[in-house]
Amino acid sequence: METIRIEGLQKPVSNLIQGSDFFTHAVYDKVCDVLDNYFAIGGNTIDTAHIYCGGQSEETIGKWMKERGNRQDVVILTKGAHHNADGPRVNPEAIRSDLEKSLERLETDYIDLYGLHRDDETVPVSVIIDALNEHIQAGRIHAIGASNWTYQRLQEANDYARANGLKGFTFSSPNLSLAKPNEPHWKGCVSADAETCQWHEKTQLPLLSWSSQARGFFTGRYAPDKLDDKEIVRIYYSDANWERLRRAQELAAQKGVTMIQIALAYVLNQAFPTAALIGARDMAELTSCRDGARIRLTAEEMNWLEHVDTVEA
């Protein structure tokens, strides 16, 4: 499996990152199967978060690493400072609290990649970068990034870090997929638009995409007249996305692969370093992702897949 480099880490990061938002103690045997098989195909990075499954996601990953004795081989991406019922929590106290709890659950003394799960634009970037650097200096975090931050805030944060001799964000984790969302998946979520991708190309800051395969939009399960999945309808049903799906199907047939593999290849063939968060739950899905990650798309194919603005009604 191919890898990317993220500043702050000595270990490479596999370009397929296994998601864990379904990891609970009740399905621990399945957790072990998924992670064992994911590492067997060459992956090494697991995505989790302080809020996933009420903490069980991090706990099961910690248990698996302890049983396998492989912490040194695993890249952990976890996230904190998500809002709660009282509102935003992007502040030094919440970051410290969530980080300490994540370390405890994961049974480790460091996090490879630590991301802020949400942003709060009322908080100055100086406060946030200063707080995160305290944890970097203490060895609790190796590299910092942000999930669902705009590129403007990322740039502002990194400008502050650079001017003050501090570590800045070395990765971002918004949504990026061939299907473009009509509206945010959840409140406060950010999807990479054309300007964001241009910024990533200019800066070469790695992008780790969640919902990289558009929550199964390209599996063939959906059609304009199938309206039972209200979330998918709300987020992805549009004339432009149906045309992208049609083009993905056409290109997949030409290459002898599947639509969803083309959608994955779109994320991994950007003009800047990318990795795709995947939600594989069995070996068949892992194999599909592994094979999709090997597909090479030309700049012309990428442009044709994505840009459908001139499609006739």
XYZ file of C-alpha atoms in Angstrom:
313
model
C 0.000 0.000 0.000
C 1.275 3.457 -0.825
C 2.018 5.950 1.916
C 2.274 9.682 2.429
C 4.491 11.668 4.761
C 3.154 14.009 7.421
C 5.521 16.463 9.053
C 6.100 15.577 12.692
C 5.948 11.802 12.177
C 8.821 9.462 11.496
C 6.399 6.738 10.420
C 4.766 6.915 6.984
C 0.952 7.071 6.826
C -0.851 4.580 4.593
C -3.064 6.213 2.001
C -5.996 4.111 3.200
C -6.925 4.865 6.811
C -9.240 2.441 8.589
C -12.207 4.103 10.253
C -13.525 2.926 13.612
C -16.868 4.599 14.234
C -18.466 1.151 14.564
C -15.894 -0.273 16.996
C -17.595 -1.337 20.229
C -16.874 -3.959 22.874
C -19.926 -5.930 21.714
C -18.284 -6.552 18.319
C -14.683 -6.833 19.517
C -14.065 -10.016 17.525
C -15.091 -8.141 14.381
C -12.855 -5.221 15.368
C -9.917 -7.614 15.587
C -10.727 -9.223 12.227
C -11.017 -5.862 10.491
C -7.789 -4.499 11.974
C -5.819 -7.713 11.456
C -6.916 -7.874 7.819
C -6.337 -4.149 7.264
C -2.743 -4.455 8.473
C -2.317 -7.640 6.418
C -3.021 -5.695 3.196
C -0.446 -3.060 4.121
C -2.389 -0.443 6.078
C -0.990 1.094 9.244
C -3.242 4.021 10.271
C -6.461 3.949 12.310
C -8.890 6.852 12.597
C -10.837 7.322 15.815
C -12.117 10.122 18.057
C -12.877 10.948 21.662
C -16.620 10.883 20.927
C -16.831 7.689 18.837
C -19.096 5.061 20.370
C -18.959 6.772 23.743
C -15.248 6.044 23.995
C -15.488 2.369 23.048
C -13.795 2.960 19.705
C -10.588 4.122 21.373
C -10.864 1.448 24.070
C -11.152 -1.418 21.585
C -8.220 -0.106 19.552
C -6.149 0.141 22.720
C -7.074 -3.394 23.709
C -6.222 -4.717 20.228
C -2.818 -2.971 20.216
C -2.015 -4.300 23.674
C -2.938 -7.866 22.708
C -0.942 -7.674 19.477
C 1.995 -5.829 21.046
C 2.215 -3.619 17.973
C 1.837 -0.040 19.200
C 5.112 0.947 17.543
C 3.768 -0.148 14.150
C 0.440 1.697 14.362
C -0.305 5.294 13.426
C -3.169 6.539 15.577
C -5.264 9.441 14.329
C -7.656 10.590 17.018
C -9.645 13.760 17.448
C -10.901 15.867 20.330
C -12.581 19.130 21.329
C -15.866 18.253 19.652
C -18.806 20.360 20.735
C -21.322 19.026 23.272
C -24.858 19.962 24.291
C -23.551 23.194 25.816
C -21.863 24.318 22.596
C -18.299 24.610 21.217
C -15.376 23.203 23.223
C -12.330 24.293 21.227
C -10.316 25.596 24.146
C -7.197 24.545 26.092
C -9.160 22.913 28.918
C -11.279 20.743 26.614
C -8.280 19.797 24.500
C -6.339 18.698 27.575
C -9.283 16.784 29.040
C -10.123 14.952 25.819
C -6.486 14.176 25.039
C -5.815 12.740 28.488
C -8.910 10.543 28.226
C -7.963 9.373 24.738
C -4.468 8.418 25.906
C -5.979 6.441 28.772
C -8.448 4.606 26.570
C -5.864 3.834 23.887
C -3.418 2.602 26.556
C -0.600 4.675 25.095
C 1.474 7.673 26.126
C 1.422 9.444 22.763
C -0.851 10.158 19.811
C 0.715 10.138 16.345
C -1.828 12.453 14.694
C -4.065 14.619 16.853
C -6.862 16.535 15.186
C -9.343 19.094 16.444
C -12.726 17.625 15.571
C -14.453 20.977 15.055
C -13.565 24.667 14.947
C -14.779 27.629 16.970
C -13.892 30.762 15.054
C -14.495 32.932 18.125
C -11.332 31.456 19.667
C -8.075 33.047 18.398
C -5.767 30.635 16.617
C -2.979 31.766 18.958
C -4.796 30.240 21.947
C -5.293 26.947 20.137
C -1.784 26.639 18.684
C -0.193 27.567 22.024
C -2.222 24.881 23.801
C -1.433 22.175 21.259
C 2.273 23.006 21.314
C 2.387 22.379 25.048
C 1.302 18.788 24.352
C 3.760 18.426 21.475
C 6.604 19.599 23.707
C 5.504 17.143 26.406
C 5.598 14.290 23.880
C 1.890 13.526 24.128
C 1.302 14.481 20.472
C 3.613 14.085 17.495
C 1.710 16.009 14.810
C -1.356 18.231 14.896
C -4.114 18.850 12.397
C -7.711 19.891 12.091
C -10.857 18.165 10.974
C -13.548 20.460 9.551
C -11.532 23.686 9.540
C -11.609 26.050 6.592
C -8.376 26.532 4.742
C -8.402 30.191 5.734
C -8.307 29.290 9.435
C -5.619 26.679 8.779
C -3.508 29.287 7.022
C -4.057 31.779 9.831
C -3.018 29.200 12.417
C 0.092 28.196 10.508
C 1.078 31.814 9.925
C 0.894 32.387 13.682
C 2.891 29.228 14.413
C 5.589 30.154 11.910
C 5.895 33.697 13.234
C 6.306 32.433 16.783
C 8.587 29.449 16.284
C 5.826 26.926 17.033
C 4.561 23.770 15.364
C 1.623 24.349 13.062
C -0.973 22.074 11.524
C 0.618 19.487 9.243
C -2.579 17.825 8.020
C -6.226 18.646 7.465
C -9.185 16.291 7.473
C -12.250 17.670 5.733
C -14.605 15.714 3.490
C -13.396 15.245 -0.073
C -15.271 13.009 -2.475
C -16.272 12.759 -6.121
C -19.905 13.355 -5.119
C -20.241 16.945 -3.944
C -22.531 17.465 -0.922
C -25.541 19.729 -1.264
C -25.139 20.799 2.360
C -22.981 19.814 5.349
C -23.260 16.230 6.573
C -23.512 17.493 10.139
C -23.483 20.994 11.566
C -19.971 22.399 11.539
C -18.638 19.980 8.931
C -16.430 21.193 6.095
C -16.087 19.726 2.605
C -13.160 20.590 0.370
C -14.340 22.805 -2.482
C -12.311 23.940 -5.491
C -10.657 26.795 -3.577
C -9.695 24.460 -0.741
C -8.140 21.990 -3.166
C -6.229 24.802 -4.865
C -4.862 25.836 -1.458
C -3.820 22.258 -0.709
C -2.112 22.032 -4.093
C -0.241 25.273 -3.388
C 0.806 24.343 0.148
C 1.044 20.555 -0.379
C -0.533 20.098 3.063
C -1.772 16.486 3.292
C -5.552 16.021 3.242
C -7.096 13.026 5.023
C -10.617 12.724 3.656
C -13.561 11.446 5.680
C -16.568 10.046 3.776
C -14.105 9.625 0.936
C -16.480 7.286 -0.903
C -19.531 9.489 -0.316
C -21.134 7.072 2.138
C -21.681 4.456 -0.546
C -23.216 6.750 -3.168
C -21.202 4.987 -5.888
C -22.053 1.418 -4.859
C -24.985 1.188 -7.276
C -27.527 1.024 -4.456
C -28.888 4.507 -5.192
C -30.933 5.969 -8.040
C -32.972 9.154 -8.508
C -36.210 7.275 -7.801
C -34.902 5.540 -4.657
C -35.707 7.901 -1.814
C -35.674 5.631 1.257
C -32.304 6.829 2.619
C -33.216 10.392 3.535
C -29.677 11.345 4.583
C -28.139 10.295 1.280
C -30.975 12.032 -0.584
C -30.397 15.230 1.400
C -26.663 15.273 1.007
C -25.933 13.824 -2.427
C -28.986 13.734 -4.679
C -28.407 16.299 -7.432
C -28.299 16.327 -11.219
C -24.565 17.019 -11.127
C -23.859 14.056 -8.854
C -25.956 11.697 -10.985
C -23.844 12.768 -13.957
C -20.651 12.154 -11.959
C -21.976 8.718 -11.068
C -22.736 8.023 -14.746
C -19.211 9.067 -15.713
C -17.687 6.975 -12.921
C -19.654 3.999 -14.215
C -18.429 4.616 -17.771
C -14.793 4.970 -16.715
C -15.043 1.930 -14.440
C -16.267 -0.168 -17.364
C -13.338 1.019 -19.481
C -10.829 0.094 -16.770
C -12.501 -3.141 -15.636
C -13.082 -1.896 -12.084
C -16.085 -0.738 -10.055
C -17.669 2.687 -9.674
C -16.797 2.921 -6.008
C -13.168 2.140 -6.807
C -13.159 5.008 -9.297
C -14.619 7.273 -6.596
C -11.827 6.228 -4.237
C -9.197 6.731 -6.926
C -10.501 10.270 -7.461
C -9.590 11.126 -3.845
C -6.162 9.517 -4.068
C -5.139 11.051 -7.407
C -5.233 14.701 -6.376
C -2.359 17.076 -7.063
C -1.429 17.075 -3.375
C -0.872 14.341 -0.759
C -4.096 12.599 0.217
C -5.299 9.649 2.221
C -8.815 8.261 2.339
C -10.622 7.272 5.516
C -12.499 4.058 4.746
C -15.223 2.247 6.649
C -14.388 -1.298 5.555
C -16.111 -3.949 7.664
C -14.893 -7.162 6.037
C -12.130 -8.540 3.848
C -14.103 -8.052 0.633
C -14.461 -4.322 1.321
C -10.808 -4.036 2.319
C -9.714 -5.772 -0.876
C -11.926 -3.487 -2.939
C -10.351 -0.441 -1.311
C -6.823 -1.800 -1.734
C -7.413 -2.394 -5.438
C -9.134 0.974 -5.874
C -6.148 2.713 -4.306
C -3.934 1.274 -7.047
C -5.893 2.905 -9.897
C -4.147 5.755 -11.665
C -6.240 8.538 -13.165
C -4.899 11.110 -15.580
C -5.502 14.818 -15.094
C -7.930 14.666 -18.008
C -9.886 11.810 -16.410
C -10.003 13.612 -13.075
C -11.296 16.781 -14.714
C -13.897 14.873 -16.743
C -15.194 13.015 -13.691
C -15.594 16.100 -11.554
C -16.554 19.036 -13.751
C -20.092 18.547 -14.986
C -21.269 22.167 -14.839
C -21.906 22.274 -18.560
C -24.072 19.125 -18.612
C -27.278 19.772 -20.505
C -30.485 19.457 -18.519
